[in-house]
Amino acid sequence: LKSVEPFRGKEKDEFELNWGETIYLHQEDDESSKQTKKQQQPFRRLLVRARNQILTDNLPQDVNLDLNDCGVELTAKEWHAQLQQSTVTTTKPSPLILDCRNTYESDEGIFQNAIPLGTQTFSDTWDALKDKLSLQKQQNEEEQEQPPVYIYCTGGIRCVKVGAYLKQQLGIQDVRSLRHGIVGYERWINNVEEGKKKDDNDDAKNEAKSLWLGKNYHFDQRNRNQKEIVDQK
């Protein structure tokens, strides 16, 4: 890593590498005709490259987003509680929950009551946001109060730009994103499920079921052994 310009001269504890969790792929055992587990890393190789942008957005040059002003990040627990509350409340206007991933990702799974942007690439996001907000405005034209806009993606990176764009270009003041994205929510809900198995964990027993429906699309081999987290209501 230290051969790459942005890391050159940095001390060991100034950066870290998330190589990804080890996954287990089921394989057929010819001798016993039973499935066996093979330990494997989700990525075939490691490449480190310096890029001008983490995500190519194709925004006009005169659009300079302050990425520190991108709304409020909610923990998975806070996100779950607020989305759950929005499903039972009858007050209007109802919040807008946007899936900021591409179509092939949202087709695999989505949060309950969320609306996919329907994009093919990240650079399609800006027009899609305008369309979704325009539709919501028409549906709530009698309401004076602007509802919160909830946004999420796989790991939270896309939501930084999306949140900044919503606030600074589209005038949405109440933007709330899911910290660490779907990956963080999956980790939290799995911990809750583990906690339910323990008699002494009363908090976990009282947690509601997952609001995620389907699979989380990954850009690596984890899709081959992806566990579905399904709403069991």
PDB file of C-alpha atoms in Angstrom:
ATOM      1  CA  LEU A   1       0.000   0.000   0.000  1.00  0.00           C
ATOM      2  CA  LYS A   2       2.803   2.415   0.783  1.00  0.00           C
ATOM      3  CA  SER A   3       3.849   2.332  -2.879  1.00  0.00           C
ATOM      4  CA  VAL A   4       0.567   4.076  -3.763  1.00  0.00           C
ATOM      5  CA  GLU A   5       0.900   7.856  -3.642  1.00  0.00           C
ATOM      6  CA  PRO A   6      -1.923   8.688  -1.156  1.00  0.00           C
ATOM      7  CA  PHE A   7      -0.513   6.192   1.370  1.00  0.00           C
ATOM      8  CA  ARG A   8       3.168   7.058   0.942  1.00  0.00           C
ATOM      9  CA  GLY A   9       4.819   8.151   4.155  1.00  0.00           C
ATOM     10  CA  LYS A  10       1.917   7.160   6.377  1.00  0.00           C
ATOM     11  CA  GLU A  11       2.424   5.155   9.527  1.00  0.00           C
ATOM     12  CA  LYS A  12       1.025   1.665   9.861  1.00  0.00           C
ATOM     13  CA  ASP A  13      -1.835   2.695  12.157  1.00  0.00           C
ATOM     14  CA  GLU A  14      -2.982   5.554   9.881  1.00  0.00           C
ATOM     15  CA  PHE A  15      -4.895   3.339   7.472  1.00  0.00           C
ATOM     16  CA  GLU A  16      -6.535  -0.040   7.480  1.00  0.00           C
ATOM     17  CA  LEU A  17      -7.575  -2.523   4.837  1.00  0.00           C
ATOM     18  CA  ASN A  18     -10.938  -4.285   4.880  1.00  0.00           C
ATOM     19  CA  TRP A  19     -10.225  -7.389   2.861  1.00  0.00           C
ATOM     20  CA  GLY A  20     -13.727  -8.786   3.401  1.00  0.00           C
ATOM     21  CA  GLU A  21     -15.124 -11.539   5.552  1.00  0.00           C
ATOM     22  CA  THR A  22     -14.319 -15.153   4.812  1.00  0.00           C
ATOM     23  CA  ILE A  23     -17.268 -16.919   3.242  1.00  0.00           C
ATOM     24  CA  TYR A  24     -18.144 -20.580   3.028  1.00  0.00           C
ATOM     25  CA  LEU A  25     -19.224 -22.034  -0.294  1.00  0.00           C
ATOM     26  CA  HIS A  26     -21.216 -25.271  -0.303  1.00  0.00           C
ATOM     27  CA  GLN A  27     -19.740 -27.987  -2.467  1.00  0.00           C
ATOM     28  CA  GLU A  28     -20.864 -31.511  -3.249  1.00  0.00           C
ATOM     29  CA  ASP A  29     -18.721 -34.246  -1.753  1.00  0.00           C
ATOM     30  CA  ASP A  30     -18.537 -37.048  -4.352  1.00  0.00           C
ATOM     31  CA  GLU A  31     -17.642 -39.747  -1.827  1.00  0.00           C
ATOM     32  CA  SER A  32     -20.409 -39.127   0.687  1.00  0.00           C
ATOM     33  CA  SER A  33     -22.912 -37.309  -1.564  1.00  0.00           C
ATOM     34  CA  LYS A  34     -23.196 -34.697   1.148  1.00  0.00           C
ATOM     35  CA  GLN A  35     -22.602 -30.989   1.005  1.00  0.00           C
ATOM     36  CA  THR A  36     -19.325 -29.765   2.472  1.00  0.00           C
ATOM     37  CA  LYS A  37     -18.122 -26.270   3.217  1.00  0.00           C
ATOM     38  CA  LYS A  38     -15.105 -24.725   1.571  1.00  0.00           C
ATOM     39  CA  GLN A  39     -13.523 -21.657   3.142  1.00  0.00           C
ATOM     40  CA  GLN A  40     -12.836 -18.912   0.612  1.00  0.00           C
ATOM     41  CA  GLN A  41     -12.142 -15.193   0.404  1.00  0.00           C
ATOM     42  CA  PRO A  42     -14.857 -13.217  -1.427  1.00  0.00           C
ATOM     43  CA  PHE A  43     -12.355 -11.379  -3.666  1.00  0.00           C
ATOM     44  CA  ARG A  44     -10.057 -13.046  -6.195  1.00  0.00           C
ATOM     45  CA  ARG A  45      -7.279 -10.453  -5.947  1.00  0.00           C
ATOM     46  CA  LEU A  46      -6.360  -7.123  -4.397  1.00  0.00           C
ATOM     47  CA  LEU A  47      -5.843  -4.019  -6.533  1.00  0.00           C
ATOM     48  CA  VAL A  48      -5.069  -0.598  -5.044  1.00  0.00           C
ATOM     49  CA  ARG A  49      -5.412   2.370  -7.375  1.00  0.00           C
ATOM     50  CA  ALA A  50      -5.670   6.108  -6.800  1.00  0.00           C
ATOM     51  CA  ARG A  51      -8.785   7.633  -8.353  1.00  0.00           C
ATOM     52  CA  ASN A  52     -10.023  11.199  -8.670  1.00  0.00           C
ATOM     53  CA  GLN A  53     -13.485  10.021  -7.647  1.00  0.00           C
ATOM     54  CA  ILE A  54     -14.655   7.018  -5.668  1.00  0.00           C
ATOM     55  CA  LEU A  55     -17.856   7.119  -7.693  1.00  0.00           C
ATOM     56  CA  THR A  56     -18.083   8.600 -11.171  1.00  0.00           C
ATOM     57  CA  ASP A  57     -21.063  10.948 -10.901  1.00  0.00           C
ATOM     58  CA  ASN A  58     -20.895  12.978 -14.170  1.00  0.00           C
ATOM     59  CA  LEU A  59     -22.202  16.038 -12.345  1.00  0.00           C
ATOM     60  CA  PRO A  60     -21.646  19.413 -14.063  1.00  0.00           C
ATOM     61  CA  GLN A  61     -18.380  21.099 -13.154  1.00  0.00           C
ATOM     62  CA  ASP A  62     -20.198  23.961 -11.466  1.00  0.00           C
ATOM     63  CA  VAL A  63     -21.817  21.577  -8.964  1.00  0.00           C
ATOM     64  CA  ASN A  64     -19.422  21.442  -6.025  1.00  0.00           C
ATOM     65  CA  LEU A  65     -20.858  19.327  -3.249  1.00  0.00           C
ATOM     66  CA  ASP A  66     -19.770  19.678   0.366  1.00  0.00           C
ATOM     67  CA  LEU A  67     -19.617  16.019   1.367  1.00  0.00           C
ATOM     68  CA  ASN A  68     -19.556  16.963   5.041  1.00  0.00           C
ATOM     69  CA  ASP A  69     -23.095  18.325   4.649  1.00  0.00           C
ATOM     70  CA  CYS A  70     -24.978  15.209   3.602  1.00  0.00           C
ATOM     71  CA  GLY A  71     -27.635  14.788   6.273  1.00  0.00           C
ATOM     72  CA  VAL A  72     -27.863  12.668   9.408  1.00  0.00           C
ATOM     73  CA  GLU A  73     -26.424   9.170   9.617  1.00  0.00           C
ATOM     74  CA  LEU A  74     -28.603   6.732  11.528  1.00  0.00           C
ATOM     75  CA  THR A  75     -27.326   3.591  13.186  1.00  0.00           C
ATOM     76  CA  ALA A  76     -28.980   0.367  12.057  1.00  0.00           C
ATOM     77  CA  LYS A  77     -31.013   0.308  15.261  1.00  0.00           C
ATOM     78  CA  GLU A  78     -32.197   3.903  14.797  1.00  0.00           C
ATOM     79  CA  TRP A  79     -32.979   3.255  11.119  1.00  0.00           C
ATOM     80  CA  HIS A  80     -34.990   0.168  12.001  1.00  0.00           C
ATOM     81  CA  ALA A  81     -36.979   1.963  14.702  1.00  0.00           C
ATOM     82  CA  GLN A  82     -37.828   4.954  12.507  1.00  0.00           C
ATOM     83  CA  LEU A  83     -38.836   2.874   9.486  1.00  0.00           C
ATOM     84  CA  GLN A  84     -40.890   0.623  11.683  1.00  0.00           C
ATOM     85  CA  GLN A  85     -42.654   3.638  13.172  1.00  0.00           C
ATOM     86  CA  SER A  86     -43.405   5.008   9.707  1.00  0.00           C
ATOM     87  CA  THR A  87     -45.246   1.788   8.806  1.00  0.00           C
ATOM     88  CA  VAL A  88     -47.689   2.080  11.699  1.00  0.00           C
ATOM     89  CA  THR A  89     -48.245   5.830  11.881  1.00  0.00           C
ATOM     90  CA  THR A  90     -51.171   7.439  10.083  1.00  0.00           C
ATOM     91  CA  THR A  91     -49.772  10.959  10.105  1.00  0.00           C
ATOM     92  CA  LYS A  92     -48.972  12.676   6.822  1.00  0.00           C
ATOM     93  CA  PRO A  93     -46.909  13.356   4.901  1.00  0.00           C
ATOM     94  CA  SER A  94     -45.246   9.967   5.077  1.00  0.00           C
ATOM     95  CA  PRO A  95     -41.450   9.794   4.732  1.00  0.00           C
ATOM     96  CA  LEU A  96     -39.825   8.946   1.435  1.00  0.00           C
ATOM     97  CA  ILE A  97     -37.474   5.933   1.526  1.00  0.00           C
ATOM     98  CA  LEU A  98     -35.146   5.774  -1.479  1.00  0.00           C
ATOM     99  CA  ASP A  99     -33.008   2.840  -2.566  1.00  0.00           C
ATOM    100  CA  CYS A 100     -29.979   4.596  -4.087  1.00  0.00           C
ATOM    101  CA  ARG A 101     -28.575   1.525  -5.810  1.00  0.00           C
ATOM    102  CA  ASN A 102     -28.989   0.409  -9.404  1.00  0.00           C
ATOM    103  CA  THR A 103     -31.889  -1.647 -10.706  1.00  0.00           C
ATOM    104  CA  TYR A 104     -30.009  -4.954 -10.838  1.00  0.00           C
ATOM    105  CA  GLU A 105     -29.231  -4.483  -7.132  1.00  0.00           C
ATOM    106  CA  SER A 106     -32.680  -3.446  -5.922  1.00  0.00           C
ATOM    107  CA  ASP A 107     -34.218  -6.308  -7.913  1.00  0.00           C
ATOM    108  CA  GLU A 108     -32.429  -8.689  -5.535  1.00  0.00           C
ATOM    109  CA  GLY A 109     -33.766  -7.120  -2.348  1.00  0.00           C
ATOM    110  CA  ILE A 110     -35.167  -3.923  -0.854  1.00  0.00           C
ATOM    111  CA  PHE A 111     -36.335  -2.391   2.416  1.00  0.00           C
ATOM    112  CA  GLN A 112     -40.029  -2.513   3.159  1.00  0.00           C
ATOM    113  CA  ASN A 113     -41.852   0.476   1.591  1.00  0.00           C
ATOM    114  CA  ALA A 114     -38.689   1.705  -0.145  1.00  0.00           C
ATOM    115  CA  ILE A 115     -38.724   3.088  -3.683  1.00  0.00           C
ATOM    116  CA  PRO A 116     -35.867   2.117  -6.038  1.00  0.00           C
ATOM    117  CA  LEU A 117     -34.378   4.893  -8.144  1.00  0.00           C
ATOM    118  CA  GLY A 118     -34.401   2.623 -11.196  1.00  0.00           C
ATOM    119  CA  THR A 119     -30.912   3.619 -12.350  1.00  0.00           C
ATOM    120  CA  GLN A 120     -28.474   1.688 -14.502  1.00  0.00           C
ATOM    121  CA  THR A 121     -25.366   3.583 -13.370  1.00  0.00           C
ATOM    122  CA  PHE A 122     -24.615   5.959 -10.516  1.00  0.00           C
ATOM    123  CA  SER A 123     -24.515   8.937 -12.873  1.00  0.00           C
ATOM    124  CA  ASP A 124     -28.246   8.379 -13.569  1.00  0.00           C
ATOM    125  CA  THR A 125     -28.994   9.159  -9.920  1.00  0.00           C
ATOM    126  CA  TRP A 126     -29.517  12.920 -10.172  1.00  0.00           C
ATOM    127  CA  ASP A 127     -32.350  12.877 -12.706  1.00  0.00           C
ATOM    128  CA  ALA A 128     -33.934   9.939 -10.883  1.00  0.00           C
ATOM    129  CA  LEU A 129     -33.900  11.882  -7.611  1.00  0.00           C
ATOM    130  CA  LYS A 130     -35.660  14.814  -9.237  1.00  0.00           C
ATOM    131  CA  ASP A 131     -38.319  12.513 -10.669  1.00  0.00           C
ATOM    132  CA  LYS A 132     -39.006  10.753  -7.358  1.00  0.00           C
ATOM    133  CA  LEU A 133     -39.166  14.004  -5.395  1.00  0.00           C
ATOM    134  CA  SER A 134     -41.423  15.609  -7.993  1.00  0.00           C
ATOM    135  CA  LEU A 135     -43.812  12.661  -7.762  1.00  0.00           C
ATOM    136  CA  GLN A 136     -43.834  12.834  -3.975  1.00  0.00           C
ATOM    137  CA  LYS A 137     -44.523  16.562  -4.081  1.00  0.00           C
ATOM    138  CA  GLN A 138     -47.552  15.965  -6.304  1.00  0.00           C
ATOM    139  CA  GLN A 139     -48.858  13.315  -3.928  1.00  0.00           C
ATOM    140  CA  ASN A 140     -48.404  15.597  -0.901  1.00  0.00           C
ATOM    141  CA  GLU A 141     -49.173  18.959  -2.490  1.00  0.00           C
ATOM    142  CA  GLU A 142     -51.642  19.843   0.277  1.00  0.00           C
ATOM    143  CA  GLU A 143     -49.047  19.240   2.983  1.00  0.00           C
ATOM    144  CA  GLN A 144     -46.956  22.196   4.128  1.00  0.00           C
ATOM    145  CA  GLU A 145     -44.384  20.241   6.082  1.00  0.00           C
ATOM    146  CA  GLN A 146     -41.627  18.568   4.103  1.00  0.00           C
ATOM    147  CA  PRO A 147     -41.293  14.895   5.100  1.00  0.00           C
ATOM    148  CA  PRO A 148     -37.886  13.366   5.832  1.00  0.00           C
ATOM    149  CA  VAL A 149     -36.098  11.563   3.031  1.00  0.00           C
ATOM    150  CA  TYR A 150     -34.432   8.281   3.990  1.00  0.00           C
ATOM    151  CA  ILE A 151     -31.661   6.984   1.724  1.00  0.00           C
ATOM    152  CA  TYR A 152     -29.623   3.804   1.722  1.00  0.00           C
ATOM    153  CA  CYS A 153     -27.181   1.858  -0.430  1.00  0.00           C
ATOM    154  CA  THR A 154     -24.962  -1.198  -0.019  1.00  0.00           C
ATOM    155  CA  GLY A 155     -22.292   0.195   2.291  1.00  0.00           C
ATOM    156  CA  GLY A 156     -23.115   3.880   2.703  1.00  0.00           C
ATOM    157  CA  ILE A 157     -20.635   5.457   0.272  1.00  0.00           C
ATOM    158  CA  ARG A 158     -23.132   6.405  -2.425  1.00  0.00           C
ATOM    159  CA  CYS A 159     -25.400   7.990   0.172  1.00  0.00           C
ATOM    160  CA  VAL A 160     -22.755  10.574   1.054  1.00  0.00           C
ATOM    161  CA  LYS A 161     -22.996  12.110  -2.428  1.00  0.00           C
ATOM    162  CA  VAL A 162     -26.728  11.528  -2.689  1.00  0.00           C
ATOM    163  CA  GLY A 163     -27.366  13.154   0.685  1.00  0.00           C
ATOM    164  CA  ALA A 164     -25.209  16.154  -0.184  1.00  0.00           C
ATOM    165  CA  TYR A 165     -27.020  16.554  -3.521  1.00  0.00           C
ATOM    166  CA  LEU A 166     -30.452  16.323  -1.901  1.00  0.00           C
ATOM    167  CA  LYS A 167     -29.590  19.018   0.619  1.00  0.00           C
ATOM    168  CA  GLN A 168     -27.523  21.398  -1.452  1.00  0.00           C
ATOM    169  CA  GLN A 169     -29.066  21.090  -4.919  1.00  0.00           C
ATOM    170  CA  LEU A 170     -32.658  20.020  -4.267  1.00  0.00           C
ATOM    171  CA  GLY A 171     -33.273  21.847  -0.992  1.00  0.00           C
ATOM    172  CA  ILE A 172     -34.204  18.827   1.146  1.00  0.00           C
ATOM    173  CA  GLN A 173     -33.322  19.731   4.716  1.00  0.00           C
ATOM    174  CA  ASP A 174     -34.166  16.478   6.512  1.00  0.00           C
ATOM    175  CA  VAL A 175     -32.023  13.764   4.923  1.00  0.00           C
ATOM    176  CA  ARG A 176     -31.330  10.568   6.863  1.00  0.00           C
ATOM    177  CA  SER A 177     -29.027   7.807   5.674  1.00  0.00           C
ATOM    178  CA  LEU A 178     -28.254   4.316   6.952  1.00  0.00           C
ATOM    179  CA  ARG A 179     -24.752   4.155   8.413  1.00  0.00           C
ATOM    180  CA  HIS A 180     -22.723   1.350   6.778  1.00  0.00           C
ATOM    181  CA  GLY A 181     -25.699   0.681   4.486  1.00  0.00           C
ATOM    182  CA  ILE A 182     -27.411  -2.669   4.071  1.00  0.00           C
ATOM    183  CA  VAL A 183     -24.238  -4.444   5.149  1.00  0.00           C
ATOM    184  CA  GLY A 184     -24.396  -2.715   8.531  1.00  0.00           C
ATOM    185  CA  TYR A 185     -28.095  -3.460   8.878  1.00  0.00           C
ATOM    186  CA  GLU A 186     -27.531  -7.146   8.109  1.00  0.00           C
ATOM    187  CA  ARG A 187     -24.767  -7.284  10.714  1.00  0.00           C
ATOM    188  CA  TRP A 188     -27.029  -5.657  13.305  1.00  0.00           C
ATOM    189  CA  ILE A 189     -30.068  -7.834  12.590  1.00  0.00           C
ATOM    190  CA  ASN A 190     -27.905 -10.969  12.735  1.00  0.00           C
ATOM    191  CA  ASN A 191     -26.635  -9.889  16.154  1.00  0.00           C
ATOM    192  CA  VAL A 192     -30.236  -9.353  17.244  1.00  0.00           C
ATOM    193  CA  GLU A 193     -31.138 -12.856  16.070  1.00  0.00           C
ATOM    194  CA  GLU A 194     -28.187 -14.269  17.989  1.00  0.00           C
ATOM    195  CA  GLY A 195     -29.241 -12.299  21.060  1.00  0.00           C
ATOM    196  CA  LYS A 196     -32.745 -13.748  20.911  1.00  0.00           C
ATOM    197  CA  LYS A 197     -31.245 -17.173  21.511  1.00  0.00           C
ATOM    198  CA  LYS A 198     -29.885 -16.055  24.882  1.00  0.00           C
ATOM    199  CA  ASP A 199     -32.294 -16.056  27.789  1.00  0.00           C
ATOM    200  CA  ASP A 200     -30.592 -13.137  29.527  1.00  0.00           C
ATOM    201  CA  ASN A 201     -30.836 -10.698  26.598  1.00  0.00           C
ATOM    202  CA  ASP A 202     -34.219  -9.035  27.120  1.00  0.00           C
ATOM    203  CA  ASP A 203     -33.483  -6.120  24.762  1.00  0.00           C
ATOM    204  CA  ALA A 204     -32.838  -8.443  21.849  1.00  0.00           C
ATOM    205  CA  LYS A 205     -36.010 -10.410  22.548  1.00  0.00           C
ATOM    206  CA  ASN A 206     -38.049  -7.250  22.179  1.00  0.00           C
ATOM    207  CA  GLU A 207     -36.532  -6.252  18.838  1.00  0.00           C
ATOM    208  CA  ALA A 208     -38.866  -6.493  15.819  1.00  0.00           C
ATOM    209  CA  LYS A 209     -38.256  -8.660  12.794  1.00  0.00           C
ATOM    210  CA  SER A 210     -36.139  -7.503   9.885  1.00  0.00           C
ATOM    211  CA  LEU A 211     -37.531  -4.871   7.510  1.00  0.00           C
ATOM    212  CA  TRP A 212     -35.240  -6.080   4.720  1.00  0.00           C
ATOM    213  CA  LEU A 213     -36.858  -8.194   2.008  1.00  0.00           C
ATOM    214  CA  GLY A 214     -34.713 -10.426  -0.174  1.00  0.00           C
ATOM    215  CA  LYS A 215     -30.958 -10.517  -0.748  1.00  0.00           C
ATOM    216  CA  ASN A 216     -28.225  -7.915  -0.590  1.00  0.00           C
ATOM    217  CA  TYR A 217     -26.440  -7.733  -3.932  1.00  0.00           C
ATOM    218  CA  HIS A 218     -22.642  -7.914  -3.594  1.00  0.00           C
ATOM    219  CA  PHE A 219     -20.023  -7.208  -6.252  1.00  0.00           C
ATOM    220  CA  ASP A 220     -18.080 -10.340  -5.367  1.00  0.00           C
ATOM    221  CA  GLN A 221     -18.543 -14.048  -4.683  1.00  0.00           C
ATOM    222  CA  ARG A 222     -20.662 -13.511  -1.566  1.00  0.00           C
ATOM    223  CA  ASN A 223     -23.703 -13.535  -3.869  1.00  0.00           C
ATOM    224  CA  ARG A 224     -23.133 -17.240  -4.412  1.00  0.00           C
ATOM    225  CA  ASN A 225     -23.865 -18.041  -0.780  1.00  0.00           C
ATOM    226  CA  GLN A 226     -26.064 -15.105   0.247  1.00  0.00           C
ATOM    227  CA  LYS A 227     -28.539 -15.755   3.040  1.00  0.00           C
ATOM    228  CA  GLU A 228     -31.939 -14.194   2.555  1.00  0.00           C
ATOM    229  CA  ILE A 229     -33.159 -11.947   5.366  1.00  0.00           C
ATOM    230  CA  VAL A 230     -36.898 -11.955   4.903  1.00  0.00           C
ATOM    231  CA  ASP A 231     -39.641 -10.105   6.739  1.00  0.00           C
ATOM    232  CA  GLN A 232     -41.447 -12.845   8.615  1.00  0.00           C
ATOM    233  CA  LYS A 233     -44.633 -10.985   9.465  1.00  0.00           C
TER     234      LYS A 233
END
